[in-house]
Amino acid sequence: MMAILWCSSGVRKKTKPPQMYQVLMLNDDFTPMEFVVMVLQEFFSKDRETATQIMLKIHLDGRGVCGVYSKDVAATKVDQVLDAATKQGHPLQCVSEPIELM
């Protein structure tokens, strides 16, 4: 969807919405499932049931989407997850990638 802005000169300008990024967690064989659920609840504001569903998707499919955000917010979420995992001694990986617009 594009927004149309009117300038003082009367010329219309079309602006694109900002690029959005999905934050993904990647499966590993060492990070406890309960830790992944806790991270989803704490940093992505997921309820326990939703967090558990995402954790199972990560476990079964190798990766799962935690949320969709602007570039800066996605980068912050990735840093929060990686910092929490490191502090607890878990190798959990988290990345962000741009969402392709149709």
PDB file of C-alpha atoms in Angstrom:
ATOM      1  CA  MET A   1       0.000   0.000   0.000  1.00  0.00           C
ATOM      2  CA  MET A   2       1.323   3.439  -0.846  1.00  0.00           C
ATOM      3  CA  ALA A   3       0.430   6.718   0.805  1.00  0.00           C
ATOM      4  CA  ILE A   4      -0.081   9.794  -1.323  1.00  0.00           C
ATOM      5  CA  LEU A   5       1.261  13.070   0.047  1.00  0.00           C
ATOM      6  CA  TRP A   6       0.479  16.524  -1.250  1.00  0.00           C
ATOM      7  CA  CYS A   7       3.346  19.014  -1.332  1.00  0.00           C
ATOM      8  CA  SER A   8       3.025  22.770  -1.099  1.00  0.00           C
ATOM      9  CA  SER A   9       3.700  22.860  -4.841  1.00  0.00           C
ATOM     10  CA  GLY A  10       0.569  20.781  -5.385  1.00  0.00           C
ATOM     11  CA  VAL A  11       2.522  17.841  -6.777  1.00  0.00           C
ATOM     12  CA  ARG A  12       1.582  14.416  -5.481  1.00  0.00           C
ATOM     13  CA  LYS A  13       4.313  12.181  -4.119  1.00  0.00           C
ATOM     14  CA  LYS A  14       3.906   8.500  -3.448  1.00  0.00           C
ATOM     15  CA  THR A  15       5.712   7.100  -0.457  1.00  0.00           C
ATOM     16  CA  LYS A  16       6.387   3.463   0.211  1.00  0.00           C
ATOM     17  CA  PRO A  17       5.856   1.929   3.627  1.00  0.00           C
ATOM     18  CA  PRO A  18       9.102   1.136   5.480  1.00  0.00           C
ATOM     19  CA  GLN A  19      10.824  -2.184   4.830  1.00  0.00           C
ATOM     20  CA  MET A  20       9.744  -4.679   7.477  1.00  0.00           C
ATOM     21  CA  TYR A  21      11.918  -7.439   8.939  1.00  0.00           C
ATOM     22  CA  GLN A  22      10.962 -10.780  10.417  1.00  0.00           C
ATOM     23  CA  VAL A  23      12.842 -11.990  13.466  1.00  0.00           C
ATOM     24  CA  LEU A  24      13.593 -15.720  13.345  1.00  0.00           C
ATOM     25  CA  MET A  25      14.945 -18.113  15.922  1.00  0.00           C
ATOM     26  CA  LEU A  26      16.936 -21.077  14.660  1.00  0.00           C
ATOM     27  CA  ASN A  27      16.808 -24.576  16.110  1.00  0.00           C
ATOM     28  CA  ASP A  28      19.758 -26.193  17.827  1.00  0.00           C
ATOM     29  CA  ASP A  29      20.134 -29.426  19.777  1.00  0.00           C
ATOM     30  CA  PHE A  30      21.217 -27.812  23.040  1.00  0.00           C
ATOM     31  CA  THR A  31      18.982 -24.870  24.022  1.00  0.00           C
ATOM     32  CA  PRO A  32      16.162 -26.068  26.299  1.00  0.00           C
ATOM     33  CA  MET A  33      12.666 -25.700  24.879  1.00  0.00           C
ATOM     34  CA  GLU A  34      11.535 -23.978  28.081  1.00  0.00           C
ATOM     35  CA  PHE A  35      14.204 -21.284  27.603  1.00  0.00           C
ATOM     36  CA  VAL A  36      12.930 -20.610  24.066  1.00  0.00           C
ATOM     37  CA  VAL A  37       9.371 -20.272  25.406  1.00  0.00           C
ATOM     38  CA  MET A  38      10.571 -17.866  28.102  1.00  0.00           C
ATOM     39  CA  VAL A  39      12.436 -15.727  25.541  1.00  0.00           C
ATOM     40  CA  LEU A  40       9.343 -15.560  23.314  1.00  0.00           C
ATOM     41  CA  GLN A  41       7.234 -14.452  26.260  1.00  0.00           C
ATOM     42  CA  GLU A  42       9.729 -11.920  27.594  1.00  0.00           C
ATOM     43  CA  PHE A  43      11.013 -10.255  24.428  1.00  0.00           C
ATOM     44  CA  PHE A  44       8.150 -10.819  21.977  1.00  0.00           C
ATOM     45  CA  SER A  45       5.181 -10.495  24.378  1.00  0.00           C
ATOM     46  CA  LYS A  46       3.748 -13.887  23.421  1.00  0.00           C
ATOM     47  CA  ASP A  47       1.364 -15.704  25.738  1.00  0.00           C
ATOM     48  CA  ARG A  48       2.475 -19.153  26.887  1.00  0.00           C
ATOM     49  CA  GLU A  49       0.353 -21.044  24.336  1.00  0.00           C
ATOM     50  CA  THR A  50       1.543 -18.963  21.369  1.00  0.00           C
ATOM     51  CA  ALA A  51       5.155 -19.122  22.584  1.00  0.00           C
ATOM     52  CA  THR A  52       4.893 -22.907  22.845  1.00  0.00           C
ATOM     53  CA  GLN A  53       3.495 -23.157  19.307  1.00  0.00           C
ATOM     54  CA  ILE A  54       6.338 -21.031  17.913  1.00  0.00           C
ATOM     55  CA  MET A  55       8.902 -23.067  19.885  1.00  0.00           C
ATOM     56  CA  LEU A  56       7.526 -26.295  18.399  1.00  0.00           C
ATOM     57  CA  LYS A  57       7.686 -24.793  14.896  1.00  0.00           C
ATOM     58  CA  ILE A  58      11.330 -23.869  15.517  1.00  0.00           C
ATOM     59  CA  HIS A  59      12.029 -27.376  16.822  1.00  0.00           C
ATOM     60  CA  LEU A  60      10.285 -29.183  13.961  1.00  0.00           C
ATOM     61  CA  ASP A  61      11.055 -26.881  10.996  1.00  0.00           C
ATOM     62  CA  GLY A  62      14.479 -25.611  12.047  1.00  0.00           C
ATOM     63  CA  ARG A  63      13.333 -21.994  12.308  1.00  0.00           C
ATOM     64  CA  GLY A  64      10.314 -19.970  13.283  1.00  0.00           C
ATOM     65  CA  VAL A  65       9.096 -16.393  13.019  1.00  0.00           C
ATOM     66  CA  CYS A  66       8.953 -14.583  16.352  1.00  0.00           C
ATOM     67  CA  GLY A  67       7.575 -11.312  15.007  1.00  0.00           C
ATOM     68  CA  VAL A  68       7.701  -8.677  12.279  1.00  0.00           C
ATOM     69  CA  TYR A  69       9.181  -5.253  12.997  1.00  0.00           C
ATOM     70  CA  SER A  70      10.909  -2.229  11.506  1.00  0.00           C
ATOM     71  CA  LYS A  71      14.632  -2.683  10.892  1.00  0.00           C
ATOM     72  CA  ASP A  72      15.773  -1.019  14.135  1.00  0.00           C
ATOM     73  CA  VAL A  73      13.271  -2.815  16.346  1.00  0.00           C
ATOM     74  CA  ALA A  74      14.109  -6.181  14.720  1.00  0.00           C
ATOM     75  CA  ALA A  75      17.833  -5.596  15.332  1.00  0.00           C
ATOM     76  CA  THR A  76      17.124  -4.767  18.982  1.00  0.00           C
ATOM     77  CA  LYS A  77      15.033  -7.939  19.418  1.00  0.00           C
ATOM     78  CA  VAL A  78      17.829 -10.062  17.908  1.00  0.00           C
ATOM     79  CA  ASP A  79      20.376  -8.475  20.263  1.00  0.00           C
ATOM     80  CA  GLN A  80      18.121  -9.072  23.289  1.00  0.00           C
ATOM     81  CA  VAL A  81      17.683 -12.756  22.429  1.00  0.00           C
ATOM     82  CA  LEU A  82      21.377 -13.334  21.736  1.00  0.00           C
ATOM     83  CA  ASP A  83      22.377 -11.531  24.940  1.00  0.00           C
ATOM     84  CA  ALA A  84      19.938 -13.554  27.068  1.00  0.00           C
ATOM     85  CA  ALA A  85      21.089 -16.823  25.453  1.00  0.00           C
ATOM     86  CA  THR A  86      24.752 -16.007  25.986  1.00  0.00           C
ATOM     87  CA  LYS A  87      24.173 -15.063  29.635  1.00  0.00           C
ATOM     88  CA  GLN A  88      22.475 -18.420  30.223  1.00  0.00           C
ATOM     89  CA  GLY A  89      25.146 -20.339  28.294  1.00  0.00           C
ATOM     90  CA  HIS A  90      22.848 -21.403  25.436  1.00  0.00           C
ATOM     91  CA  PRO A  91      23.869 -21.425  21.752  1.00  0.00           C
ATOM     92  CA  LEU A  92      20.430 -20.157  20.600  1.00  0.00           C
ATOM     93  CA  GLN A  93      20.671 -18.220  17.341  1.00  0.00           C
ATOM     94  CA  CYS A  94      18.352 -15.430  16.278  1.00  0.00           C
ATOM     95  CA  VAL A  95      18.420 -13.467  13.014  1.00  0.00           C
ATOM     96  CA  SER A  96      16.343 -10.912  11.161  1.00  0.00           C
ATOM     97  CA  GLU A  97      15.665 -10.822   7.454  1.00  0.00           C
ATOM     98  CA  PRO A  98      13.723  -8.454   5.233  1.00  0.00           C
ATOM     99  CA  ILE A  99      10.235  -9.450   4.191  1.00  0.00           C
ATOM    100  CA  GLU A 100       9.747  -9.476   0.452  1.00  0.00           C
ATOM    101  CA  LEU A 101       6.874  -7.225  -0.572  1.00  0.00           C
ATOM    102  CA  MET A 102       4.565  -8.496  -3.240  1.00  0.00           C
TER     103      MET A 102
END
